mmCIF file of C-alpha atoms in Angstrom:
data_model
loop_
_atom_site.group_PDB
_atom_site.id
_atom_site.type_symbol
_atom_site.label_atom_id
_atom_site.label_comp_id
_atom_site.label_asym_id
_atom_site.label_seq_id
_atom_site.Cartn_x
_atom_site.Cartn_y
_atom_site.Cartn_z
ATOM 1 C CA MET A 94 24.408 -15.118 74.309
ATOM 2 C CA PRO A 95 25.227 -12.767 71.405
ATOM 3 C CA PRO A 96 22.627 -12.558 68.651
ATOM 4 C CA LYS A 97 23.166 -14.805 65.666
ATOM 5 C CA LYS A 98 24.411 -13.036 62.580
ATOM 6 C CA ASP A 99 22.661 -13.786 59.336
ATOM 7 C CA LYS A 100 25.229 -15.007 56.873
ATOM 8 C CA GLY A 101 25.225 -13.101 53.613
ATOM 9 C CA LYS A 102 23.374 -10.169 55.122
ATOM 10 C CA GLY A 103 26.329 -7.774 55.015
ATOM 11 C CA PRO A 104 26.280 -4.487 53.157
ATOM 12 C CA LYS A 105 24.693 -4.880 49.747
ATOM 13 C CA LYS A 106 26.605 -4.150 46.573
ATOM 14 C CA PRO A 107 25.289 -1.166 44.696
ATOM 15 C CA ALA A 108 23.245 -2.226 41.672
ATOM 16 C CA LYS A 109 24.887 -1.893 38.269
ATOM 17 C CA THR A 110 23.466 0.815 36.071
ATOM 18 C CA ASP A 111 22.250 0.054 32.544
ATOM 19 C CA LYS A 112 25.310 1.878 31.230
ATOM 20 C CA GLN A 113 27.603 -0.327 33.349
ATOM 21 C CA LYS A 114 25.804 -3.484 32.195
ATOM 22 C CA LYS A 115 26.130 -2.482 28.534
ATOM 23 C CA ALA A 116 29.837 -1.624 28.893
ATOM 24 C CA GLU A 117 30.440 -4.885 30.771
ATOM 25 C CA ALA A 118 28.708 -6.956 28.063
ATOM 26 C CA GLU A 119 30.870 -5.318 25.378
ATOM 27 C CA MET A 120 34.019 -5.875 27.455
ATOM 28 C CA MET A 121 33.099 -9.558 27.936
ATOM 29 C CA ARG A 122 32.630 -10.005 24.164
ATOM 30 C CA LYS A 123 36.104 -8.552 23.592
ATOM 31 C CA VAL A 124 37.745 -10.702 26.288
ATOM 32 C CA ILE A 125 36.051 -13.877 25.010
ATOM 33 C CA ALA A 126 37.198 -13.081 21.447
ATOM 34 C CA GLN A 127 40.738 -12.233 22.637
ATOM 35 C CA TYR A 128 41.185 -15.550 24.442
ATOM 36 C CA SER A 129 39.317 -17.750 21.944
ATOM 37 C CA GLY A 130 41.188 -21.051 21.650
ATOM 38 C CA VAL A 131 42.894 -20.454 24.999
ATOM 39 C CA LEU A 132 39.929 -20.176 27.362
ATOM 40 C CA SER A 133 36.333 -21.191 26.823
ATOM 41 C CA SER A 134 33.592 -18.611 27.293
ATOM 42 C CA GLU A 135 32.540 -20.603 30.381
ATOM 43 C CA ASP A 136 36.061 -20.250 31.809
ATOM 44 C CA ILE A 137 35.938 -16.501 31.259
ATOM 45 C CA LYS A 138 32.460 -16.210 32.759
ATOM 46 C CA GLY A 139 33.692 -18.156 35.790
ATOM 47 C CA MET A 140 36.638 -15.776 36.118
ATOM 48 C CA LYS A 141 34.202 -12.852 35.893
ATOM 49 C CA GLU A 142 32.139 -14.276 38.761
ATOM 50 C CA ILE A 143 35.282 -14.508 40.877
ATOM 51 C CA PHE A 144 36.270 -10.976 39.859
ATOM 52 C CA ASP A 145 32.803 -9.662 40.753
ATOM 53 C CA THR A 146 33.057 -11.275 44.191
ATOM 54 C CA TYR A 147 36.046 -9.046 44.960
ATOM 55 C CA ASP A 148 34.690 -5.979 43.137
ATOM 56 C CA THR A 149 32.631 -5.192 46.218
ATOM 57 C CA ASN A 150 31.379 -1.799 45.048
ATOM 58 C CA ASN A 151 30.728 -2.660 41.378
ATOM 59 C CA VAL A 152 33.314 -0.100 40.261
ATOM 60 C CA GLY A 153 34.865 -2.340 37.577
ATOM 61 C CA PHE A 154 38.157 -3.124 39.275
ATOM 62 C CA ILE A 155 39.637 -5.096 42.137
ATOM 63 C CA LYS A 156 42.730 -4.434 44.192
ATOM 64 C CA THR A 157 45.856 -5.714 42.487
ATOM 65 C CA SER A 158 47.188 -6.552 45.946
ATOM 66 C CA LEU A 159 44.398 -9.167 46.319
ATOM 67 C CA LEU A 160 45.544 -11.207 43.314
ATOM 68 C CA GLY A 161 47.726 -13.579 45.348
ATOM 69 C CA PHE A 162 44.956 -14.117 47.909
ATOM 70 C CA ILE A 163 42.397 -14.810 45.165
ATOM 71 C CA LEU A 164 44.678 -17.311 43.433
ATOM 72 C CA ARG A 165 45.471 -19.092 46.696
ATOM 73 C CA THR A 166 41.746 -19.266 47.465
ATOM 74 C CA LEU A 167 41.287 -20.992 44.097
ATOM 75 C CA GLY A 168 43.972 -23.547 44.962
ATOM 76 C CA PHE A 169 46.938 -22.063 43.099
ATOM 77 C CA ASN A 170 50.254 -21.418 44.750
ATOM 78 C CA PRO A 171 51.736 -18.411 42.937
ATOM 79 C CA ARG A 172 55.275 -17.363 43.665
ATOM 80 C CA GLU A 173 55.675 -13.885 45.115
ATOM 81 C CA ALA A 174 58.054 -12.974 42.280
ATOM 82 C CA ASP A 175 55.330 -13.864 39.740
ATOM 83 C CA LEU A 176 52.750 -11.763 41.587
ATOM 84 C CA GLN A 177 55.131 -8.806 41.630
ATOM 85 C CA ARG A 178 55.941 -9.288 37.927
ATOM 86 C CA VAL A 179 52.297 -9.295 36.815
ATOM 87 C CA GLY A 180 51.556 -6.443 39.211
ATOM 88 C CA LYS A 181 54.212 -4.324 37.518
ATOM 89 C CA GLU A 182 53.053 -5.404 34.077
ATOM 90 C CA TYR A 183 49.302 -4.854 34.516
ATOM 91 C CA ASP A 184 49.330 -2.107 37.158
ATOM 92 C CA PRO A 185 52.493 -0.177 36.232
ATOM 93 C CA GLU A 186 51.258 3.030 37.898
ATOM 94 C CA ARG A 187 50.773 1.077 41.150
ATOM 95 C CA THR A 188 47.181 2.261 41.531
ATOM 96 C CA ASP A 189 46.224 -1.066 43.175
ATOM 97 C CA GLN A 190 43.436 -1.295 40.613
ATOM 98 C CA LEU A 191 43.045 -4.198 38.221
ATOM 99 C CA LYS A 192 40.263 -4.274 35.618
ATOM 100 C CA PHE A 193 38.813 -7.576 34.442
ATOM 101 C CA PRO A 194 40.830 -7.929 31.179
ATOM 102 C CA GLU A 195 44.047 -7.369 33.153
ATOM 103 C CA PHE A 196 42.808 -9.819 35.823
ATOM 104 C CA VAL A 197 42.470 -12.542 33.155
ATOM 105 C CA ALA A 198 45.877 -11.705 31.646
ATOM 106 C CA SER A 199 47.454 -11.717 35.119
ATOM 107 C CA ILE A 200 46.077 -15.140 35.944
ATOM 108 C CA LEU A 201 47.260 -16.548 32.630
ATOM 109 C CA GLY A 202 50.653 -14.905 33.156
ATOM 110 C CA ILE A 203 51.048 -16.506 36.548
ATOM 111 C CA GLN A 204 49.729 -19.906 35.526
ATOM 112 C CA SER A 205 52.267 -20.132 32.736
ATOM 113 C CA THR A 206 55.161 -19.802 35.153
ATOM 114 C CA VAL A 207 55.722 -23.494 35.676
ATOM 115 C CA SER A 208 59.111 -25.099 35.726
ATOM 116 C CA ASP A 209 60.536 -27.471 33.176
ATOM 117 C CA LYS A 210 60.715 -30.080 35.969
ATOM 118 C CA GLU A 211 56.908 -30.124 35.972
ATOM 119 C CA ILE A 212 56.187 -30.112 32.227
ATOM 120 C CA ILE A 213 59.090 -31.736 30.387
ATOM 121 C CA PRO A 214 58.446 -35.186 31.947
ATOM 122 C CA ALA A 215 54.926 -35.126 30.493
ATOM 123 C CA PHE A 216 56.389 -34.716 27.000
ATOM 124 C CA GLN A 217 59.055 -37.342 27.690
ATOM 125 C CA VAL A 218 56.328 -39.987 27.974
ATOM 126 C CA PHE A 219 56.216 -39.705 24.169
ATOM 127 C CA ASP A 220 60.007 -39.490 23.907
ATOM 128 C CA PRO A 221 61.425 -42.507 25.762
ATOM 129 C CA GLU A 222 64.867 -41.912 24.222
ATOM 130 C CA LYS A 223 64.801 -38.314 25.545
ATOM 131 C CA ARG A 224 65.857 -36.797 22.212
ATOM 132 C CA GLY A 225 63.873 -33.619 22.885
ATOM 133 C CA VAL A 226 61.576 -34.131 19.895
ATOM 134 C CA ILE A 227 58.312 -35.990 19.427
ATOM 135 C CA GLY A 228 55.929 -36.638 16.555
ATOM 136 C CA ALA A 229 53.341 -33.899 16.211
ATOM 137 C CA ASP A 230 50.657 -36.333 15.007
ATOM 138 C CA GLU A 231 51.290 -38.654 17.963
ATOM 139 C CA ILE A 232 50.941 -35.915 20.579
ATOM 140 C CA LEU A 233 47.846 -34.444 18.887
ATOM 141 C CA LYS A 234 46.210 -37.871 18.745
ATOM 142 C CA SER A 235 46.805 -38.305 22.473
ATOM 143 C CA LEU A 236 45.638 -34.797 23.364
ATOM 144 C CA THR A 237 42.355 -35.271 21.502
ATOM 145 C CA ASN A 238 41.637 -38.847 22.677
ATOM 146 C CA VAL A 239 43.001 -39.323 26.208
ATOM 147 C CA GLY A 240 42.358 -37.669 29.581
ATOM 148 C CA GLU A 241 41.102 -34.087 29.489
ATOM 149 C CA MET A 242 40.684 -34.037 25.730
ATOM 150 C CA LEU A 243 41.227 -30.986 23.548
ATOM 151 C CA ASP A 244 38.404 -30.074 21.205
ATOM 152 C CA GLU A 245 39.028 -29.240 17.528
ATOM 153 C CA VAL A 246 39.616 -25.527 18.149
ATOM 154 C CA GLU A 247 42.061 -26.182 20.988
ATOM 155 C CA ALA A 248 43.887 -28.859 18.976
ATOM 156 C CA LYS A 249 44.214 -26.486 16.006
ATOM 157 C CA ALA A 250 45.522 -23.713 18.286
ATOM 158 C CA PHE A 251 48.021 -26.169 19.778
ATOM 159 C CA LYS A 252 49.199 -27.376 16.361
ATOM 160 C CA ASP A 253 49.457 -23.806 15.053
ATOM 161 C CA ASN A 254 51.962 -23.080 17.819
ATOM 162 C CA LEU A 255 54.209 -26.022 16.967
ATOM 163 C CA LYS A 256 57.315 -25.703 14.822
ATOM 164 C CA ILE A 257 57.048 -28.993 12.948
ATOM 165 C CA ASP A 258 60.099 -30.061 10.963
ATOM 166 C CA ASP A 259 60.190 -32.018 7.668
ATOM 167 C CA LEU A 260 60.027 -35.332 9.561
ATOM 168 C CA GLY A 261 56.829 -34.326 11.392
ATOM 169 C CA LEU A 262 58.654 -33.780 14.690
ATOM 170 C CA PHE A 263 58.692 -30.804 17.013
ATOM 171 C CA ASP A 264 61.138 -29.756 19.721
ATOM 172 C CA TYR A 265 59.126 -29.789 22.941
ATOM 173 C CA THR A 266 61.755 -27.983 25.006
ATOM 174 C CA GLU A 267 61.600 -25.051 22.566
ATOM 175 C CA PHE A 268 57.792 -25.219 22.643
ATOM 176 C CA PHE A 269 57.832 -25.193 26.456
ATOM 177 C CA LYS A 270 60.130 -22.144 26.565
ATOM 178 C CA LYS A 271 57.902 -20.245 24.128
ATOM 179 C CA PHE A 272 54.978 -20.389 26.560
ATOM 180 C CA THR A 273 56.742 -20.180 29.892
ATOM 181 C CA GLU A 274 59.412 -17.549 29.531
ATOM 182 C CA PRO A 275 58.135 -14.077 30.448
ATOM 183 C CA LYS A 276 57.552 -11.968 27.387
ATOM 184 C CA LYS A 277 59.970 -9.114 27.066
ATOM 185 C CA LYS A 278 58.365 -5.793 26.397
ATOM 186 C CA LYS A 279 59.651 -3.913 23.410
ATOM 187 C CA LYS A 280 61.255 -0.646 24.291
ATOM 188 C CA LYS A 281 59.496 2.303 22.844
ATOM 189 C CA GLY A 282 61.756 4.554 20.919
ATOM 190 C CA LYS A 283 61.815 6.828 17.994
ATOM 191 C CA LYS A 284 61.628 5.145 14.647
ATOM 192 C CA LYS A 285 64.533 5.796 12.415
ATOM 193 C CA GLY A 286 63.532 6.958 9.034
ATOM 194 C CA LYS A 287 64.825 8.923 6.165
ATOM 195 C CA LYS A 288 65.826 12.428 6.982
ATOM 196 C CA LYS A 289 63.859 15.160 5.335
ATOM 197 C CA LYS A 290 65.844 17.615 3.289
#
């Protein structure tokens, strides 16, 4: 019989240096501040644990090509086109290296690629006549009192992203498109200014 292998006794990760720990703490503060109102600090710390699992040498990056595998392991089912899109966006040089801030942005970029067939019906619960608009106060009341409730910060962030008309209504199809359509990058070009004489 072959000898039993001790689970978890594979090659050890190199220990992080004090300099790495300090840089990582600063980076985490920036990421938590950047995504405040979108992700909780616990969510970000959880994402960092996952990231560290795949950063096997403690070098501060994972392979971009592992993103799909990681997401599938977590129970997501990303489309290949979405993986390629975020790969191009966050690893444009095709180095196959993704740092933690880009890892978070990539996951959020992929998670937001849901279809209107999945989201619009949820809004239509509040719009039985299917007019495409619902009362902002009604939806906020539901989001802060039913199911997985939003806290005050999340509710404020949600409301701040609504275009509420004079009647207190917002167009949920427009709202949906704002968060699900890929953002177009602005082309860099020379600014036109006054010519010097």
